[in-house]
XYZ file of C-alpha atoms in Angstrom:
381
model
C 69.200 132.154 127.647
C 69.484 132.586 124.003
C 66.323 133.601 122.068
C 64.889 131.247 120.144
C 62.785 132.196 117.187
C 60.448 129.879 116.008
C 59.277 129.934 112.276
C 56.400 127.798 111.104
C 56.936 127.457 106.699
C 53.769 127.040 104.556
C 55.577 125.940 101.240
C 54.342 125.646 97.808
C 54.908 126.322 93.868
C 53.677 129.809 94.330
C 55.119 131.332 97.864
C 56.425 130.515 101.023
C 54.283 131.991 103.735
C 55.963 132.032 107.264
C 55.296 133.328 110.634
C 57.657 134.370 113.524
C 56.977 133.910 117.018
C 60.366 134.805 119.373
C 60.553 132.790 122.977
C 61.128 136.380 124.400
C 57.901 138.431 123.600
C 55.807 135.940 122.389
C 54.379 138.292 119.578
C 54.552 137.369 116.032
C 54.097 138.362 112.749
C 53.743 136.564 109.158
C 55.936 137.150 106.137
C 55.818 135.770 102.228
C 58.958 135.217 100.110
C 59.474 133.832 96.654
C 59.473 129.915 96.374
C 63.573 130.035 96.414
C 66.135 129.457 99.047
C 67.948 132.457 98.383
C 65.165 134.656 98.807
C 64.104 132.928 102.223
C 67.596 133.376 103.419
C 67.450 137.358 103.024
C 64.239 137.322 104.790
C 65.903 135.559 108.002
C 68.793 137.461 107.851
C 66.570 140.594 107.968
C 65.007 139.088 111.345
C 68.477 137.662 112.748
C 71.954 137.329 111.442
C 72.633 134.084 113.777
C 71.285 130.916 112.158
C 71.516 129.238 115.451
C 68.605 131.351 116.842
C 66.117 129.934 114.568
C 63.973 126.909 114.897
C 61.961 126.382 111.207
C 59.604 123.618 110.577
C 57.221 122.919 107.440
C 54.581 119.887 106.688
C 55.959 117.046 104.247
C 54.932 117.510 100.827
C 55.966 117.914 97.308
C 59.156 119.388 98.495
C 59.888 116.295 100.486
C 63.280 116.947 102.541
C 65.144 119.107 99.896
C 64.563 122.324 101.769
C 65.418 121.167 105.321
C 68.573 119.693 103.964
C 69.399 122.962 102.231
C 68.494 125.006 105.230
C 70.585 122.674 107.777
C 73.833 123.059 105.259
C 73.559 126.806 106.171
C 73.045 126.205 109.894
C 69.460 126.394 110.502
C 67.474 124.262 112.548
C 64.608 123.020 110.303
C 62.429 119.982 110.894
C 59.806 118.342 108.413
C 56.716 117.647 109.809
C 54.160 114.763 108.871
C 50.794 115.922 108.003
C 49.118 113.142 110.334
C 51.383 114.242 113.287
C 50.106 117.400 113.536
C 47.624 118.263 115.869
C 44.034 119.359 114.638
C 41.920 122.001 116.385
C 37.897 121.486 115.815
C 35.408 124.241 114.542
C 38.092 125.835 111.708
C 35.972 127.333 109.422
C 38.776 129.606 107.767
C 42.137 127.882 106.339
C 44.718 130.085 104.665
C 48.380 129.456 104.004
C 49.091 132.285 106.708
C 46.760 130.261 109.313
C 48.518 127.439 108.575
C 52.443 129.156 109.150
C 50.833 130.598 112.336
C 49.590 127.390 113.798
C 52.809 125.513 112.978
C 54.689 128.235 114.761
C 52.600 127.946 117.665
C 52.882 124.332 118.269
C 56.561 124.305 117.452
C 56.991 126.790 120.222
C 54.846 124.804 122.506
C 56.614 121.445 121.842
C 53.555 119.902 120.257
C 55.415 118.900 116.943
C 56.859 115.382 115.986
C 59.672 115.966 113.229
C 60.180 113.335 110.999
C 63.754 111.212 110.563
C 65.230 113.162 107.559
C 67.518 110.541 105.430
C 70.170 111.717 103.774
C 70.336 112.463 99.871
C 71.614 109.032 99.025
C 69.087 107.269 100.849
C 66.440 109.763 99.455
C 67.720 108.670 95.831
C 67.788 104.699 96.734
C 63.792 105.166 97.866
C 62.887 107.351 94.447
C 64.353 104.659 92.342
C 62.591 101.971 94.300
C 59.259 104.074 93.870
C 59.975 104.434 90.190
C 60.193 100.542 89.814
C 56.788 100.186 91.469
C 55.122 103.194 89.068
C 56.261 101.222 86.303
C 54.998 98.134 87.464
C 51.620 99.617 87.968
C 51.798 101.188 84.448
C 52.584 97.438 83.215
C 49.572 96.061 85.158
C 47.369 98.414 83.615
C 48.987 98.077 79.619
C 48.079 94.296 80.472
C 44.202 95.128 81.740
C 43.916 97.363 78.426
C 45.017 94.989 76.308
C 42.730 91.977 77.720
C 40.109 94.587 77.728
C 40.724 95.378 73.931
C 40.549 92.051 73.113
C 37.309 91.110 74.572
C 35.213 93.845 73.494
C 36.539 93.003 69.683
C 35.309 89.183 70.321
C 38.642 87.791 70.976
C 38.659 85.153 73.803
C 42.043 83.775 74.594
C 40.712 81.316 77.634
C 37.839 80.168 75.625
C 39.613 79.925 72.269
C 42.795 77.770 73.927
C 41.036 76.272 76.979
C 43.584 78.256 79.292
C 43.027 79.300 82.602
C 45.833 82.108 82.910
C 46.659 85.370 81.135
C 50.050 86.507 79.944
C 51.671 83.243 80.046
C 54.181 82.259 77.557
C 51.312 80.778 75.519
C 48.931 84.048 75.754
C 51.923 86.027 74.754
C 52.449 84.054 71.629
C 48.583 83.737 71.078
C 48.934 87.506 70.681
C 51.624 87.654 68.346
C 49.914 85.497 66.114
C 46.689 87.593 66.196
C 48.293 90.656 65.264
C 49.643 88.936 62.121
C 46.350 87.329 60.930
C 45.137 88.763 57.615
C 41.584 88.310 58.535
C 42.169 90.695 61.388
C 40.914 94.438 61.580
C 43.763 96.568 60.605
C 42.799 99.296 63.147
C 42.918 96.619 65.710
C 45.618 94.995 64.650
C 47.820 98.158 64.559
C 46.437 98.900 68.133
C 47.282 95.721 69.491
C 51.102 96.067 68.087
C 51.518 98.953 69.430
C 50.479 97.849 72.787
C 52.542 94.974 72.800
C 55.337 96.829 71.491
C 54.978 99.444 74.656
C 54.556 96.434 77.212
C 57.663 95.281 75.827
C 59.504 98.132 76.477
C 58.212 98.725 80.000
C 59.209 95.253 81.001
C 62.943 96.085 79.791
C 62.950 99.303 81.745
C 61.874 97.371 85.297
C 64.270 94.852 84.412
C 66.937 97.459 83.749
C 65.590 98.982 87.472
C 65.656 95.482 88.988
C 69.232 94.928 87.973
C 70.422 98.336 89.487
C 68.694 97.317 92.637
C 70.251 93.985 92.662
C 73.759 95.970 92.352
C 72.484 98.330 95.492
C 71.484 95.418 97.251
C 75.277 94.043 97.134
C 76.583 97.333 98.731
C 78.074 97.672 102.132
C 74.898 99.664 103.584
C 72.395 97.476 102.815
C 74.004 94.388 101.915
C 73.775 92.797 105.696
C 69.933 93.999 105.891
C 68.970 92.718 102.339
C 70.614 88.933 103.547
C 68.903 89.349 107.130
C 65.267 90.223 105.120
C 65.478 87.795 101.968
C 65.226 84.736 104.636
C 61.312 85.409 105.095
C 58.989 83.918 102.904
C 57.473 86.113 100.186
C 60.194 88.606 100.615
C 62.424 88.954 97.171
C 65.605 91.161 96.849
C 63.522 93.974 95.249
C 61.242 93.812 98.446
C 64.187 93.562 100.847
C 65.706 96.976 99.528
C 62.703 98.731 99.719
C 62.018 97.873 103.240
C 65.555 98.585 104.429
C 65.265 102.027 102.535
C 62.263 102.988 103.720
C 62.601 101.927 107.265
C 66.494 103.544 107.490
C 68.143 103.311 110.764
C 66.035 100.807 112.645
C 67.326 101.648 115.674
C 65.419 104.946 115.777
C 62.259 102.419 116.592
C 63.039 101.147 120.123
C 60.030 98.730 120.098
C 58.283 96.897 116.821
C 55.123 98.861 117.470
C 57.007 102.060 116.527
C 57.812 100.639 113.501
C 53.956 99.612 112.628
C 52.804 103.044 113.679
C 55.526 104.432 111.065
C 54.050 102.042 108.601
C 50.287 102.896 109.174
C 49.600 99.366 110.810
C 48.701 100.448 113.956
C 45.408 99.835 115.497
C 42.568 102.459 115.385
C 41.393 102.854 118.712
C 38.369 104.773 120.731
C 37.778 103.400 124.151
C 36.183 105.533 126.692
C 33.761 105.159 129.610
C 34.572 101.392 130.490
C 34.142 100.418 126.801
C 36.833 99.372 124.468
C 36.692 99.677 120.538
C 39.285 98.667 118.308
C 38.833 99.601 114.097
C 41.402 98.847 111.498
C 44.650 100.252 110.913
C 45.534 103.711 111.226
C 46.994 104.040 107.362
C 48.832 107.252 108.711
C 52.088 106.242 107.705
C 54.505 105.138 105.231
C 52.011 103.851 102.551
C 55.065 102.330 100.126
C 56.344 100.344 103.384
C 53.005 99.188 104.452
C 52.788 98.091 100.816
C 55.623 95.939 100.879
C 54.866 94.128 103.991
C 51.004 93.431 102.869
C 52.182 92.082 99.589
C 54.977 90.119 101.272
C 52.488 88.175 103.550
C 49.872 87.413 100.860
C 50.611 83.551 101.464
C 51.738 83.940 104.757
C 48.757 81.921 106.538
C 49.237 78.927 104.558
C 51.291 76.034 105.782
C 54.651 77.080 106.920
C 56.887 75.306 104.296
C 59.831 76.947 102.318
C 60.415 76.959 98.608
C 63.671 75.674 97.252
C 64.591 79.273 96.579
C 63.929 80.204 100.052
C 66.079 77.261 101.598
C 68.700 78.422 99.201
C 68.683 82.295 100.730
C 68.413 80.817 104.122
C 71.595 78.457 103.707
C 73.683 81.642 102.273
C 72.616 83.690 105.181
C 73.387 83.706 109.053
C 71.695 80.901 110.929
C 70.457 83.758 113.224
C 68.633 85.148 110.530
C 66.925 81.652 109.104
C 65.805 81.119 113.147
C 63.846 84.378 112.984
C 62.678 83.729 109.750
C 61.416 80.608 110.480
C 59.681 81.803 113.634
C 58.153 84.728 111.614
C 56.784 82.060 109.347
C 55.179 79.828 112.366
C 53.742 82.278 114.092
C 51.840 84.136 111.146
C 50.644 80.557 109.911
C 49.399 80.233 113.400
C 47.735 83.513 113.769
C 46.107 83.433 110.183
C 44.222 80.008 110.461
C 43.147 80.837 113.768
C 41.427 84.024 112.021
C 40.294 82.347 109.077
C 38.417 79.729 111.446
C 36.985 82.651 112.880
C 35.194 84.183 109.794
C 37.099 86.951 109.183
C 37.973 88.495 105.785
C 40.951 87.275 103.826
C 42.169 90.861 103.369
C 42.037 91.578 107.236
C 44.204 88.019 107.835
C 46.540 89.734 105.364
C 47.114 92.597 107.259
C 47.001 91.067 110.687
C 49.905 88.915 109.450
C 51.834 91.798 107.839
C 51.766 93.564 111.238
C 52.872 90.238 112.852
C 55.831 90.278 110.157
C 56.837 93.939 110.688
C 57.826 92.755 114.275
C 59.959 89.885 113.216
C 61.578 91.802 110.627
C 62.572 94.702 113.176
C 64.200 92.146 114.909
C 66.397 90.930 111.998
C 67.389 94.397 110.873
C 68.024 95.174 114.432
C 70.625 92.004 114.309
C 71.612 93.035 110.471
C 72.666 96.351 112.066
C 74.734 95.033 114.617
C 76.741 93.118 112.384
C 77.375 95.822 110.020
C 78.558 98.282 112.671
C 80.892 95.096 113.806
C 82.264 94.761 110.045
C 82.623 98.513 109.863
C 84.925 98.496 113.099
C 86.812 95.451 111.745
C 87.652 97.435 108.533
C 88.838 100.456 110.496
């Protein structure tokens, strides 16, 4: 039987801390290396020349999957462990990088760690593209809130002056543009508003460029079928469909919808013991970006199960089985949402409960899309 060398790594910008345990003698030792792949490889080669003897792991963090991919390319087995999947010990008053690496190594040697699925470089770039767009959208929201707040502090109230009900409509933007050009307006305030409006325009143009690029990606062979299936659901646009498909990755790794719910942090927290069953809210221990997309897509899901004209057009262009799943989901969410609303549940709780239901139907749609993608690939080959 070959010797397995288990190494837990604690990685940061200052150094890589590792702890080595051999499957033969179970005796361990720690080491420290500069945060560079070349230096780490030299340390590993001192321990053993054969990369196949090693099994390394590190906690997911700022490095992402880069280090794991680089080590795998060199022939080493390396896993990335999600922080919430690492068993925690109570009464730990001391925490250091060396202790963290030792704990990882010990748990790895005993098979107590569940590794993350490591996406390829292209998939990770798609995820980064979608997350960067979301980051810019948050900046736009902050800019809008800041601009409205500035106007209110300066005694300029758009809704009162125009009897309008909403901000950032065409009328509101025209009002701001005219406001900047007013002669009686304070010059510093006019300059401030002008710069904010220019920045908002630039940010919106950047988001439009991101969405154009995402639209092109949605037509690629990798994502076309999944985006077609997901776009049939009410509340899911092309951008949202791309986000769900990219963050989920290979949907076949989830044998049951509950596993996908747990991956998105939409599992239910429970503390049941002694014959008592106590359940709380969702766990929130998972892919927060995927969870955010699904919850945002189910904002109005509990309302009347009717599709918009755009939704009908998307379903007409897609396979009928995708539309059947989406319509079944829409009716189910309406039934569940109205039931919870009638029980007096908070609106946010209803939205999250509906998001859990939606994710189960999305799992089914993506599984069928995966089958069609594989069939198309076989035909081309």
